[in-house]
Coordinates of C-alpha atoms and ligand atoms in Angstrom, one line a residue:
X30 CA 75.6 -47.1 -172.8
X31 CA 76.8 -50.6 -172.1
X32 CA 74.8 -52.8 -170.1
X33 CA 77.4 -53.0 -167.4
X34 CA 77.7 -49.3 -167.1
X35 CA 73.8 -49.0 -166.7
X36 CA 74.0 -51.7 -164.0
X37 CA 76.6 -50.0 -162.0
X38 CA 75.2 -46.8 -162.2
X39 CA 71.9 -48.2 -161.1
X40 CA 73.4 -50.2 -158.1
X41 CA 75.2 -46.6 -157.1
X42 CA 71.6 -44.9 -157.1
X43 CA 70.3 -48.1 -155.3
X44 CA 72.9 -47.5 -152.7
X45 CA 72.2 -44.0 -152.2
X46 CA 68.5 -44.4 -151.8
X47 CA 69.1 -47.3 -149.4
X48 CA 71.4 -44.9 -147.3
X49 CA 69.0 -42.2 -147.3
X50 CA 66.3 -44.4 -146.1
X51 CA 68.5 -45.9 -143.0
X52 CA 69.1 -41.9 -142.0
X53 CA 65.1 -41.5 -142.2
X54 CA 65.0 -44.7 -140.0
X55 CA 67.3 -43.4 -137.6
X56 CA 65.1 -40.3 -137.5
X57 CA 61.9 -41.9 -136.7
X58 CA 63.5 -44.1 -134.1
X59 CA 65.0 -41.1 -132.4
X60 CA 61.6 -39.1 -132.8
X61 CA 59.7 -42.2 -131.2
X62 CA 62.2 -42.9 -128.4
X63 CA 64.4 -40.1 -127.0
X64 CA 63.6 -36.9 -128.9
X65 CA 62.8 -33.8 -127.1
X66 CA 58.8 -33.3 -127.8
X67 CA 59.3 -29.7 -128.7
X68 CA 61.4 -30.7 -131.7
X69 CA 58.6 -32.3 -133.7
X70 CA 58.1 -29.5 -136.2
X71 CA 61.9 -29.5 -137.2
X72 CA 62.1 -33.2 -137.3
X73 CA 58.8 -32.9 -139.8
X74 CA 61.3 -30.5 -141.7
X75 CA 64.4 -32.9 -141.6
X76 CA 62.4 -36.0 -142.5
X77 CA 60.2 -34.5 -145.3
X78 CA 63.6 -33.0 -146.7
X79 CA 65.2 -36.5 -147.1
X80 CA 62.0 -38.1 -148.0
X81 CA 61.7 -35.4 -151.1
X82 CA 65.4 -36.4 -151.9
X83 CA 64.6 -40.1 -152.2
X84 CA 61.6 -39.2 -154.3
X85 CA 63.5 -36.8 -156.7
X86 CA 66.2 -39.7 -156.9
X87 CA 63.7 -42.3 -157.7
X88 CA 61.9 -40.3 -160.2
X89 CA 64.7 -38.9 -161.9
X90 CA 64.9 -39.2 -165.7
X91 CA 68.3 -40.7 -165.5
X92 CA 67.2 -43.8 -163.4
X93 CA 63.8 -43.9 -165.4
X94 CA 66.1 -44.3 -168.6
X95 CA 68.6 -46.7 -166.9
X96 CA 65.6 -49.1 -166.2
X97 CA 64.0 -48.6 -169.5
X98 CA 67.1 -49.6 -171.1
X99 CA 67.9 -52.3 -168.6
X100 CA 64.5 -53.7 -169.1
X101 CA 65.0 -54.6 -172.6
X102 CA 68.1 -56.8 -171.8
X103 CA 66.6 -58.6 -168.8
X104 CA 67.2 -61.9 -170.4
X105 CA 71.0 -61.2 -170.1
X106 CA 71.3 -60.5 -166.6
X107 CA 71.1 -62.6 -163.4
X108 CA 68.2 -63.3 -161.4
X109 CA 69.1 -60.8 -158.7
X110 CA 69.8 -57.9 -161.2
X111 CA 66.2 -58.7 -162.7
X112 CA 64.9 -58.4 -159.3
X113 CA 66.3 -55.2 -158.6
X114 CA 64.9 -53.9 -162.1
X115 CA 61.5 -55.3 -161.4
X116 CA 61.1 -54.0 -157.9
X117 CA 62.3 -50.5 -159.2
X118 CA 60.0 -50.7 -162.1
X119 CA 57.1 -51.3 -159.8
X120 CA 58.0 -48.4 -157.4
X121 CA 59.1 -45.9 -160.3
X122 CA 55.4 -46.6 -162.1
X123 CA 53.8 -45.6 -158.8
X124 CA 56.1 -42.7 -157.7
X125 CA 55.9 -41.3 -161.3
X126 CA 52.1 -40.9 -160.9
X127 CA 52.4 -38.8 -157.9
X128 CA 53.0 -35.2 -158.1
X129 CA 56.1 -33.9 -156.1
X130 CA 53.5 -31.5 -154.3
X131 CA 51.5 -34.4 -153.1
X132 CA 54.2 -36.5 -151.8
X133 CA 55.4 -33.2 -149.8
X134 CA 52.2 -32.6 -148.3
X135 CA 51.9 -36.1 -147.1
X136 CA 55.2 -36.4 -145.7
X137 CA 54.8 -33.2 -143.5
X138 CA 51.3 -34.0 -142.6
X139 CA 51.8 -37.5 -140.9
X140 CA 54.4 -36.1 -138.9
X141 CA 52.1 -33.6 -137.6
X142 CA 49.5 -36.1 -137.4
X143 CA 51.4 -38.3 -135.4
X144 CA 52.3 -35.4 -132.9
X145 CA 48.5 -34.4 -132.6
X146 CA 47.5 -38.2 -132.2
X147 CA 50.0 -38.1 -129.1
X148 CA 48.4 -35.1 -127.9
X149 CA 44.8 -36.4 -128.3
X150 CA 45.8 -39.6 -126.4
X151 CA 47.2 -37.8 -123.7
X152 CA 43.9 -35.6 -123.5
X153 CA 41.6 -38.4 -124.4
X154 CA 40.2 -36.5 -126.7
X155 CA 39.8 -37.8 -130.5
X156 CA 38.8 -34.1 -131.8
X157 CA 42.4 -33.1 -131.4
X158 CA 43.6 -35.9 -134.0
X159 CA 40.2 -35.8 -136.1
X160 CA 41.3 -32.8 -138.5
X161 CA 44.7 -34.4 -139.3
X162 CA 43.1 -37.9 -139.8
X163 CA 40.7 -36.5 -142.0
X164 CA 43.3 -34.8 -144.2
X165 CA 45.3 -38.1 -144.2
X166 CA 42.3 -39.9 -145.5
X167 CA 41.6 -37.3 -148.4
X168 CA 45.8 -37.6 -149.2
X169 CA 45.4 -41.4 -149.7
X170 CA 42.3 -41.3 -151.5
X171 CA 43.7 -38.9 -153.9
X172 CA 47.0 -41.1 -153.9
X173 CA 45.1 -44.2 -155.0
X174 CA 43.2 -42.2 -157.7
X175 CA 46.6 -40.7 -159.0
X176 CA 48.1 -44.4 -159.0
X177 CA 45.2 -46.5 -160.6
X178 CA 42.0 -45.0 -160.9
X179 CA 40.4 -48.0 -162.6
X180 CA 41.1 -50.0 -159.3
X181 CA 39.6 -50.2 -156.0
X182 CA 41.1 -47.8 -154.1
X183 CA 41.8 -49.7 -151.0
X184 CA 43.4 -52.7 -153.3
X185 CA 46.0 -50.0 -154.6
X186 CA 46.7 -48.8 -151.1
X187 CA 47.3 -52.4 -149.9
X188 CA 49.9 -53.0 -152.5
X189 CA 52.2 -50.6 -150.5
X190 CA 52.4 -53.2 -147.6
X191 CA 51.2 -56.5 -149.4
X192 CA 52.1 -56.4 -153.1
X193 CA 50.3 -58.9 -154.8
X194 CA 47.4 -59.5 -152.6
X195 CA 43.9 -58.9 -153.7
X196 CA 41.1 -57.6 -152.0
X197 CA 39.1 -60.6 -153.2
X198 CA 41.6 -63.2 -151.7
X199 CA 41.9 -60.7 -148.5
X200 CA 37.7 -60.9 -148.2
X201 CA 37.5 -64.6 -149.0
X202 CA 40.3 -65.3 -146.2
X203 CA 38.9 -62.9 -143.6
X204 CA 35.2 -64.2 -144.3
X205 CA 36.3 -67.5 -143.6
X206 CA 38.5 -66.9 -140.7
X207 CA 35.8 -64.5 -139.0
X208 CA 33.3 -67.0 -138.2
X209 CA 35.9 -69.6 -137.2
X210 CA 37.1 -67.3 -134.6
X211 CA 33.5 -66.4 -133.4
X212 CA 32.7 -70.0 -132.9
X213 CA 35.7 -70.9 -131.1
X214 CA 35.4 -67.9 -128.5
X215 CA 31.9 -68.9 -128.0
X216 CA 32.8 -72.3 -127.4
X217 CA 35.8 -71.3 -125.2
X218 CA 33.5 -69.0 -123.1
X219 CA 31.0 -72.1 -122.5
X220 CA 33.9 -74.2 -121.1
X221 CA 34.0 -74.6 -117.2
X222 CA 37.7 -73.6 -117.2
X223 CA 36.8 -70.3 -118.5
X224 CA 37.1 -67.5 -115.8
X225 CA 39.1 -70.0 -113.6
X226 CA 42.3 -69.5 -115.3
X227 CA 45.5 -67.9 -113.1
X228 CA 45.7 -64.4 -113.7
X229 CA 49.2 -63.4 -113.8
X230 CA 48.3 -59.6 -114.2
X231 CA 47.3 -59.8 -110.6
X232 CA 51.4 -60.3 -109.7
X233 CA 54.0 -57.1 -109.9
X234 CA 56.8 -57.8 -111.7
X235 CA 60.1 -55.7 -111.1
X236 CA 60.6 -53.5 -114.3
X237 CA 64.4 -53.8 -114.0
X238 CA 64.2 -57.6 -113.7
X239 CA 61.6 -57.4 -116.9
X240 CA 64.4 -55.7 -118.9
X241 CA 66.9 -58.4 -118.0
X242 CA 64.3 -61.2 -119.5
X243 CA 63.9 -59.1 -122.4
X244 CA 67.6 -58.9 -123.1
X245 CA 67.7 -62.7 -122.5
X246 CA 64.9 -63.6 -124.7
X247 CA 66.4 -61.4 -127.4
X248 CA 69.8 -62.8 -127.3
X249 CA 68.3 -66.3 -127.8
X250 CA 66.7 -65.2 -131.0
X251 CA 69.5 -63.1 -132.1
X252 CA 72.2 -64.4 -130.5
X253 CA 74.8 -61.4 -131.0
X254 CA 73.8 -58.9 -128.6
X255 CA 76.3 -56.3 -130.0
X256 CA 74.3 -55.8 -132.9
X257 CA 70.7 -55.1 -131.1
X258 CA 69.5 -52.2 -128.8
X259 CA 66.4 -52.4 -126.7
X260 CA 64.9 -49.3 -125.6
X261 CA 61.4 -47.9 -124.4
X262 CA 58.8 -46.4 -126.5
X263 CA 54.9 -45.8 -126.1
X264 CA 54.1 -48.6 -128.7
X265 CA 56.9 -51.4 -129.3
X266 CA 58.4 -51.4 -132.9
X267 CA 61.7 -52.6 -134.5
X268 CA 63.6 -50.5 -136.9
X269 CA 66.6 -51.7 -138.8
X270 CA 69.1 -48.8 -139.3
X271 CA 71.6 -51.3 -141.1
X272 CA 72.0 -55.1 -140.7
X273 CA 74.2 -54.7 -137.6
X274 CA 72.2 -52.1 -136.0
X275 CA 68.7 -53.3 -135.2
X276 CA 66.6 -51.0 -133.1
X277 CA 64.1 -53.0 -130.9
X278 CA 61.6 -51.1 -128.5
X279 CA 59.3 -52.5 -125.8
X280 CA 57.1 -51.1 -123.1
X281 CA 56.3 -52.2 -119.5
X282 CA 52.7 -52.3 -118.8
X283 CA 50.0 -53.6 -116.3
X284 CA 50.8 -57.4 -117.8
X285 CA 54.0 -58.2 -116.7
X286 CA 54.7 -60.5 -119.5
X287 CA 53.6 -57.4 -122.3
X288 CA 57.4 -56.5 -122.3
X289 CA 58.7 -60.1 -122.8
X290 CA 56.4 -61.0 -125.6
X291 CA 56.6 -57.6 -127.5
X292 CA 60.4 -58.1 -127.4
X293 CA 59.9 -61.7 -128.5
X294 CA 58.0 -60.3 -131.5
X295 CA 60.2 -57.5 -132.3
X296 CA 63.3 -59.9 -132.1
X297 CA 61.6 -61.9 -134.6
X298 CA 61.4 -59.0 -137.0
X299 CA 64.6 -58.2 -136.3
X300 CA 66.1 -61.8 -137.1
X301 CA 64.7 -61.5 -140.3
X302 CA 66.1 -58.0 -141.1
X303 CA 69.6 -59.2 -140.1
X304 CA 69.4 -62.4 -142.2
X305 CA 69.1 -61.1 -146.0
X306 CA 71.5 -62.3 -148.1
X307 CA 75.3 -60.4 -147.8
X308 CA 74.8 -59.5 -151.8
X309 CA 71.4 -57.6 -151.1
X310 CA 73.1 -55.3 -148.9
X311 CA 72.6 -51.5 -149.7
X312 CA 69.7 -52.4 -152.2
X313 CA 66.0 -52.3 -152.6
X314 CA 65.9 -56.2 -152.2
X315 CA 67.6 -56.0 -148.7
X316 CA 63.9 -55.9 -147.4
X317 CA 60.8 -58.2 -147.1
X318 CA 58.8 -58.5 -150.1
X319 CA 55.6 -57.7 -148.1
X320 CA 54.7 -56.7 -144.4
X321 CA 52.7 -60.0 -144.2
X322 CA 55.6 -62.0 -144.5
X323 CA 57.5 -59.6 -142.1
X324 CA 54.9 -60.3 -139.8
X325 CA 55.0 -64.0 -140.0
X326 CA 58.5 -64.1 -138.6
X327 CA 57.7 -62.0 -135.4
X328 CA 54.4 -64.3 -135.0
X329 CA 56.0 -67.3 -135.3
X330 CA 58.4 -66.5 -132.6
X331 CA 56.1 -64.9 -130.2
X332 CA 53.1 -67.3 -130.5
X333 CA 53.9 -71.0 -131.8
X334 CA 57.6 -70.9 -130.1
X335 CA 57.5 -68.3 -126.8
X336 CA 53.9 -68.7 -126.0
X337 CA 54.1 -72.8 -126.4
X338 CA 54.3 -74.9 -123.3
X339 CA 57.2 -76.7 -125.0
X340 CA 59.3 -73.3 -124.7
X341 CA 58.4 -72.8 -121.1
X342 CA 59.5 -76.2 -120.0
X343 CA 62.6 -74.9 -121.0
X344 CA 62.7 -71.3 -119.9
X345 CA 60.2 -71.5 -116.8
X346 CA 62.9 -72.4 -114.4
X347 CA 65.1 -69.5 -115.1
X348 CA 62.2 -67.2 -115.2
X349 CA 61.1 -68.4 -111.8
X350 CA 64.7 -67.7 -110.5
X351 CA 64.3 -64.1 -112.0
X352 CA 60.9 -63.8 -110.3
X353 CA 60.6 -65.8 -107.3
X354 CA 56.8 -64.6 -106.9
X355 CA 56.4 -67.5 -109.3
X356 CA 57.8 -70.0 -107.2
X357 CA 54.6 -71.7 -106.1
X358 CA 53.0 -71.2 -109.7
X359 CA 53.0 -74.4 -111.6
X360 CA 54.2 -74.7 -115.1
X361 CA 50.6 -75.7 -116.2
X362 CA 48.9 -72.6 -114.3
X363 CA 51.6 -70.3 -116.1
X364 CA 51.1 -71.4 -119.5
X365 CA 47.5 -71.2 -119.1
X366 CA 47.8 -67.7 -117.6
X367 CA 49.9 -66.4 -120.7
X368 CA 47.4 -67.9 -123.3
X369 CA 44.1 -66.8 -121.5
X370 CA 41.6 -65.8 -124.0
X371 CA 39.4 -62.9 -123.2
X372 CA 37.9 -60.1 -125.2
X373 CA 39.8 -56.9 -124.5
X374 CA 39.9 -53.4 -125.5
X375 CA 43.8 -53.2 -126.5
X376 CA 44.8 -54.7 -129.6
X377 CA 48.2 -55.2 -128.7
X378 CA 47.4 -56.4 -125.4
X379 CA 44.9 -59.1 -126.8
X380 CA 45.4 -62.8 -127.0
X381 CA 46.1 -64.9 -129.8
X382 CA 42.7 -65.6 -130.9
X383 CA 40.4 -62.4 -130.3
X384 CA 43.4 -60.5 -131.8
X385 CA 42.1 -61.0 -135.5
X386 CA 38.4 -59.3 -134.3
X387 CA 40.7 -56.3 -133.6
X388 CA 42.1 -56.2 -137.0
X389 CA 39.1 -57.3 -138.8
X390 CA 37.2 -54.0 -137.2
X391 CA 40.2 -51.8 -138.3
X392 CA 40.2 -53.3 -141.6
X393 CA 36.0 -53.0 -142.1
X394 CA 36.4 -49.3 -140.9
X395 CA 39.4 -48.0 -142.9
X396 CA 38.1 -49.9 -146.1
X397 CA 34.6 -47.7 -145.6
X398 CA 36.6 -44.6 -145.1
X399 CA 38.4 -45.0 -147.9
X400 CA 35.2 -45.8 -150.2
X401 CA 33.7 -42.5 -148.7
X402 CA 31.1 -44.8 -147.1
X403 CA 31.8 -43.5 -143.8
X404 CA 33.0 -40.0 -142.4
X405 CA 36.2 -39.5 -139.9
X406 CA 34.1 -37.7 -137.6
X407 CA 31.7 -41.0 -137.1
X408 CA 35.0 -43.1 -136.3
X409 CA 34.6 -43.0 -132.5
X410 CA 30.9 -44.1 -132.4
X411 CA 31.4 -46.5 -135.4
X412 CA 34.5 -48.2 -133.5
X413 CA 32.5 -48.6 -130.1
X414 CA 29.7 -50.2 -132.2
X415 CA 31.9 -52.6 -133.6
X416 CA 33.8 -53.5 -130.3
X417 CA 30.4 -54.2 -128.8
X418 CA 29.2 -56.3 -131.9
X419 CA 32.2 -58.2 -132.3
X420 CA 34.0 -58.7 -128.6
X421 CA 30.9 -57.9 -126.7
X422 CA 32.8 -54.9 -124.9
X423 CA 32.7 -51.0 -125.2
X424 CA 35.6 -48.6 -124.8
X425 CA 34.9 -45.8 -122.3
X426 CA 37.3 -43.5 -123.5
X427 CA 38.8 -42.6 -127.2
X428 CA 42.3 -43.6 -125.7
X429 CA 41.3 -47.3 -125.0
X430 CA 39.3 -47.2 -128.4
X431 CA 39.9 -45.3 -131.5
X432 CA 42.9 -43.5 -130.7
X433 CA 44.9 -46.8 -129.3
X434 CA 46.9 -47.2 -132.6
X435 CA 49.7 -45.2 -134.1
X436 CA 48.9 -46.7 -137.7
X437 CA 46.5 -44.1 -139.3
X438 CA 48.4 -41.2 -137.6
X439 CA 51.4 -42.5 -139.7
X440 CA 49.4 -42.6 -142.9
X441 CA 49.5 -46.2 -143.0
X442 CA 45.9 -46.9 -144.2
X443 CA 45.5 -50.7 -145.6
X444 CA 48.4 -51.9 -143.2
X445 CA 46.3 -53.6 -140.6
X446 CA 45.5 -56.9 -142.7
X447 CA 49.2 -57.6 -142.8
X448 CA 48.9 -58.7 -139.2
X449 CA 46.2 -61.2 -139.7
X450 CA 47.9 -62.2 -143.1
X451 CA 51.4 -62.8 -141.3
X452 CA 49.8 -64.8 -138.8
X453 CA 48.3 -67.1 -141.0
X454 CA 51.5 -67.3 -143.1
X455 CA 53.4 -68.0 -139.6
X456 CA 50.9 -70.8 -139.0
X457 CA 51.3 -72.4 -142.4
X458 CA 55.1 -71.9 -142.2
X459 CA 55.3 -73.6 -138.4
X460 CA 53.1 -76.6 -139.6
X461 CA 55.7 -77.2 -142.7
X462 CA 58.3 -77.2 -140.3
X463 CA 56.7 -79.6 -138.0
X464 CA 56.3 -81.6 -141.2
X465 CA 60.1 -81.8 -142.0
X466 CA 61.1 -82.3 -138.5
X467 CA 58.9 -84.3 -136.1
X468 CA 61.5 -83.6 -133.3
X469 CA 60.9 -79.7 -133.5
X470 CA 58.7 -79.5 -130.4
X471 CA 61.1 -81.5 -128.4
X472 CA 63.8 -79.3 -129.4
X473 CA 62.2 -76.3 -128.6
X474 CA 61.7 -77.8 -125.1
X475 CA 65.6 -78.0 -124.9
X476 CA 66.0 -74.5 -125.6
X477 CA 67.4 -75.6 -129.1
X478 CA 66.4 -73.2 -131.9
X479 CA 68.9 -74.2 -134.5
X480 CA 66.6 -76.0 -136.6
X481 CA 64.1 -73.0 -136.6
X482 CA 66.6 -70.5 -137.5
X483 CA 68.3 -72.5 -140.2
X484 CA 65.1 -73.4 -141.9
X485 CA 63.7 -69.7 -141.8
X486 CA 66.8 -68.3 -143.2
X487 CA 67.1 -71.3 -146.0
X488 CA 63.5 -70.9 -147.0
X489 CA 62.7 -67.0 -146.1
X490 CA 65.3 -64.5 -144.8
X491 CA 67.9 -64.9 -147.4
X492 CA 65.7 -64.3 -150.4
X493 CA 65.0 -60.6 -149.2
X494 CA 62.9 -59.0 -151.9
X495 CA 64.2 -61.3 -154.6
X496 CA 61.2 -63.6 -154.4
X497 CA 57.5 -62.3 -154.1
X498 CA 55.5 -63.3 -151.1
X499 CA 53.5 -65.7 -152.8
X500 CA 56.4 -67.3 -154.3
X501 CA 58.1 -67.7 -151.2
X502 CA 55.1 -69.1 -149.5
X503 CA 54.4 -71.5 -152.3
X504 CA 58.0 -72.5 -152.4
X505 CA 58.2 -73.5 -148.9
X506 CA 54.9 -74.6 -147.8
X507 CA 53.9 -76.0 -151.3
X508 CA 50.7 -74.3 -151.3
X509 CA 48.6 -70.8 -151.6
X510 CA 47.6 -68.8 -148.7
X511 CA 44.9 -70.5 -146.5
X512 CA 43.6 -69.9 -143.2
X513 CA 43.0 -73.6 -142.5
X514 CA 46.6 -74.3 -140.7
X515 CA 45.7 -71.4 -138.4
X516 CA 42.3 -72.6 -137.5
X517 CA 44.0 -75.9 -137.0
X518 CA 46.6 -74.8 -134.8
X519 CA 44.3 -72.7 -132.7
X520 CA 41.6 -75.6 -132.5
X521 CA 44.7 -77.8 -131.2
X522 CA 46.1 -75.2 -128.8
X523 CA 42.9 -73.8 -127.0
X524 CA 41.2 -77.1 -127.2
X525 CA 43.8 -78.4 -125.0
X526 CA 43.9 -75.2 -122.8
X527 CA 40.3 -74.9 -122.3
X528 CA 39.5 -78.8 -122.7
X529 CA 37.0 -78.2 -125.4
Ligands
ZN621 ZN1 55.3 -57.0 -135.8

């Protein structure tokens, strides 16, 4: 077997897997947006079938042999081909340890779990979802055991979302962030401005006009509106079917700006997915190296850009035209209203600051579930207890408490920390951009996002999964992960708003 033959063969398999993944993404998108609800079981079969197909291709003796042979000759290959091999080696080493029966059981369980999570939410009853979540936790514990029985099971699972991140660094970072957030919230609560902010939620915004605004901001970020589609789902998300088929979903809630900011958030994800190097198309490398880095891209657009005063200096006149009810609300009042800090029950409706406490609660609970220190049946009570302790409020129902997020029903355990990690990365990235371009905020004020887009493309987007998260962060920011930039950004932003 020649090296070229092996390489070509590997790329054929790589492309097949990539195409199958696209098909699964489309089935999931359809399932979460427009599929008739009765089709849940059939859809579970379809997704499960394709998942098994990918599993078979990824664990085939043929691919294993090719990877093994190529691994021995890595020095003769270019950096992209080496990265393909490294990524497959890592994936294969994990997948190979999972029995086919386990993969099938997991895939089927999560589709049914998501279905019952939806019913449980509608009926406001955790008990409906409980047996499915219990099954998921059992399967995940077993999965961690199969992959690496010597390591902490949570750290093993974390690698699926944040490869390279250790539990030690995660705990250290969260342990430094938590008291800083608590202190800032305490100071904000004591400020004379607290409670006197303008409450924009009192104003009702026409949904059709909200849709126009969503389309408008997405176009600002993504430019070409022939490659993305915005639809409605219960939970906003973004799925890439292919680089020119980016599906964004949003939802319209009581907060009139929820749809806008969630669309901005998902557009940030979409921009990342659409700008991987062309050479990486149909490959395992046409992806982010971790969810944290992916999240940094959505958070940056959502928080640092679109929740800044500079952005609204540019966009507010346009927005007021669309919503004449805002005619007499000053920019200052409006800006305050979109940045109100207030402990609340729903994670995705929370402000930038309290958001991290929502994440830390989930992190602490799921870690204990995996460690076997708490049982699934105890979750509603423990959830409410932590909300009382960290945020000072208690959910009245399961739907506004433990049932609010889709993640656990999808089998995504150890996923939540990536949201806070991504926010930390976004602050590091934005600080670096400002260092390199002192005129950046002025440019945002003029609606000029060229620098941001170019910087992100050059430093982050184009690399796809060729580089690891820590390599990208250290290359573009010159330092390792640190919560310091984020804390500095919060102190500055909320210090100005609340005059503290
Ligand atoms: Zn996101």
